[in-house]
mmCIF file of C-alpha atoms in Angstrom:
data_model
loop_
_atom_site.group_PDB
_atom_site.id
_atom_site.type_symbol
_atom_site.label_atom_id
_atom_site.label_comp_id
_atom_site.label_asym_id
_atom_site.label_seq_id
_atom_site.Cartn_x
_atom_site.Cartn_y
_atom_site.Cartn_z
ATOM 1 C CA UNK B 1 131.147 132.115 137.242
ATOM 2 C CA UNK B 2 128.028 129.529 137.683
ATOM 3 C CA UNK B 3 126.883 131.424 140.738
ATOM 4 C CA UNK B 4 126.487 134.430 138.767
ATOM 5 C CA UNK B 5 124.452 132.634 135.876
ATOM 6 C CA UNK B 6 121.726 131.695 138.808
ATOM 7 C CA UNK B 7 122.178 135.063 140.636
ATOM 8 C CA UNK B 8 121.271 136.815 136.664
ATOM 9 C CA UNK B 9 118.248 134.070 136.217
ATOM 10 C CA UNK B 10 117.070 133.861 139.724
ATOM 11 C CA UNK B 11 116.588 138.124 138.218
ATOM 12 C CA UNK B 12 115.649 137.666 134.938
ATOM 13 C CA UNK B 13 112.738 135.380 136.425
ATOM 14 C CA UNK B 14 111.864 138.089 139.192
ATOM 15 C CA UNK B 15 111.840 140.925 136.232
ATOM 16 C CA UNK B 16 109.689 139.568 133.915
ATOM 17 C CA UNK B 17 107.237 138.296 136.104
ATOM 18 C CA UNK B 18 107.065 141.623 138.179
ATOM 19 C CA UNK B 19 106.479 142.714 134.049
ATOM 20 C CA UNK B 20 104.355 140.717 133.764
ATOM 21 C CA UNK B 21 101.985 141.472 137.213
ATOM 22 C CA UNK B 22 102.611 144.593 135.669
ATOM 23 C CA UNK B 23 100.614 144.291 132.330
ATOM 24 C CA UNK B 24 97.976 142.591 134.076
ATOM 25 C CA UNK B 25 96.877 145.223 135.751
ATOM 26 C CA UNK B 26 96.704 147.451 132.769
ATOM 27 C CA UNK B 27 94.661 145.303 131.220
ATOM 28 C CA UNK B 28 92.738 144.552 133.512
ATOM 29 C CA UNK B 29 91.586 148.177 134.010
ATOM 30 C CA UNK B 30 91.159 148.758 129.821
ATOM 31 C CA UNK B 31 88.827 145.790 130.264
ATOM 32 C CA UNK B 32 86.835 147.112 133.298
ATOM 33 C CA UNK B 33 86.951 151.104 131.341
ATOM 34 C CA UNK B 34 85.558 149.450 127.363
ATOM 35 C CA UNK B 35 82.950 147.612 128.985
ATOM 36 C CA UNK B 36 81.995 149.834 131.036
ATOM 37 C CA UNK B 37 82.494 153.107 128.286
ATOM 38 C CA UNK B 38 80.106 149.892 125.931
ATOM 39 C CA UNK B 39 77.546 149.522 128.613
ATOM 40 C CA UNK B 40 77.962 145.752 129.176
ATOM 41 C CA UNK B 41 78.340 143.961 132.175
ATOM 42 C CA UNK B 42 82.601 143.396 132.235
ATOM 43 C CA UNK B 43 81.864 139.269 134.182
ATOM 44 C CA UNK B 44 84.255 137.795 136.234
ATOM 45 C CA UNK B 45 86.128 140.440 136.799
ATOM 46 C CA UNK B 46 90.028 139.209 135.509
ATOM 47 C CA UNK B 47 91.838 138.851 132.817
ATOM 48 C CA UNK B 48 93.581 134.820 130.642
ATOM 49 C CA UNK B 49 96.571 134.978 129.318
ATOM 50 C CA UNK B 50 95.963 133.049 125.588
ATOM 51 C CA UNK B 51 99.947 133.625 124.314
ATOM 52 C CA UNK B 52 102.854 135.085 124.769
ATOM 53 C CA UNK B 53 105.439 136.194 122.705
ATOM 54 C CA UNK B 54 108.141 137.851 121.701
ATOM 55 C CA UNK B 55 107.978 140.571 119.384
ATOM 56 C CA UNK B 56 110.137 142.987 117.043
ATOM 57 C CA UNK B 57 108.756 146.955 115.781
ATOM 58 C CA UNK B 58 111.416 150.016 115.611
ATOM 59 C CA UNK B 59 111.578 150.400 118.870
ATOM 60 C CA UNK B 60 113.474 147.119 119.593
ATOM 61 C CA UNK B 61 111.864 143.560 121.093
ATOM 62 C CA UNK B 62 109.002 143.732 123.501
ATOM 63 C CA UNK B 63 107.106 140.849 124.253
ATOM 64 C CA UNK B 64 103.779 140.577 122.837
ATOM 65 C CA UNK B 65 100.956 138.956 125.224
ATOM 66 C CA UNK B 66 96.821 138.076 124.081
ATOM 67 C CA UNK B 67 95.260 138.010 126.781
ATOM 68 C CA UNK B 68 91.092 136.790 127.265
ATOM 69 C CA UNK B 69 88.409 138.324 129.073
ATOM 70 C CA UNK B 70 84.753 137.109 129.207
ATOM 71 C CA UNK B 71 81.638 139.705 129.180
ATOM 72 C CA UNK B 72 78.338 139.882 128.636
ATOM 73 C CA UNK B 73 75.067 141.899 127.074
ATOM 74 C CA UNK B 74 72.461 142.291 128.612
ATOM 75 C CA UNK B 75 73.244 139.406 131.737
ATOM 76 C CA UNK B 76 72.137 136.124 129.960
ATOM 77 C CA UNK B 77 74.428 135.325 127.813
ATOM 78 C CA UNK B 78 78.369 134.540 128.157
ATOM 79 C CA UNK B 79 80.306 135.812 125.254
ATOM 80 C CA UNK B 80 84.935 136.262 125.851
ATOM 81 C CA UNK B 81 86.409 139.031 123.781
ATOM 82 C CA UNK B 82 91.004 139.560 123.638
ATOM 83 C CA UNK B 83 93.195 141.797 125.000
ATOM 84 C CA UNK B 84 96.870 142.287 123.154
ATOM 85 C CA UNK B 85 99.157 144.603 124.692
ATOM 86 C CA UNK B 86 102.527 144.653 123.421
ATOM 87 C CA UNK B 87 105.365 145.757 126.451
ATOM 88 C CA UNK B 88 102.813 147.641 128.930
ATOM 89 C CA UNK B 89 100.819 149.858 126.289
ATOM 90 C CA UNK B 90 97.678 148.441 124.105
ATOM 91 C CA UNK B 91 97.354 147.602 120.791
ATOM 92 C CA UNK B 92 94.043 145.734 119.987
ATOM 93 C CA UNK B 93 90.696 145.249 122.533
ATOM 94 C CA UNK B 94 88.125 143.273 120.537
ATOM 95 C CA UNK B 95 84.761 142.698 121.365
ATOM 96 C CA UNK B 96 83.984 140.328 118.248
ATOM 97 C CA UNK B 97 81.097 143.199 118.443
ATOM 98 C CA UNK B 98 79.606 145.280 115.383
ATOM 99 C CA UNK B 99 80.727 148.438 116.013
ATOM 100 C CA UNK B 100 77.258 150.233 114.260
ATOM 101 C CA UNK B 101 73.679 148.556 114.936
ATOM 102 C CA UNK B 102 74.124 148.306 110.918
ATOM 103 C CA UNK B 103 76.152 146.525 110.687
ATOM 104 C CA UNK B 104 74.711 143.286 113.081
#
């Protein structure tokens, strides 16, 4: 019985690792595309996991990951944005910038 439990835990750990890699790659692609669309410079070409948790929605329980990334508007200063992934789907993407010039 204990061998079966160990095998199940290893399989669960492997699934979590692969799912995390897939979610991170999707987040990287979304950040890169969003920076290109807004004519921002995406710094370091990566995202960093800030928070990991569970979320319950109508489609069931999903892992909710919050990633941080760095970008620059003019290449002089470094700013931080974040992306929230629920499972493998985008929940929120924020640059912390005003949407319109009039808001600035």
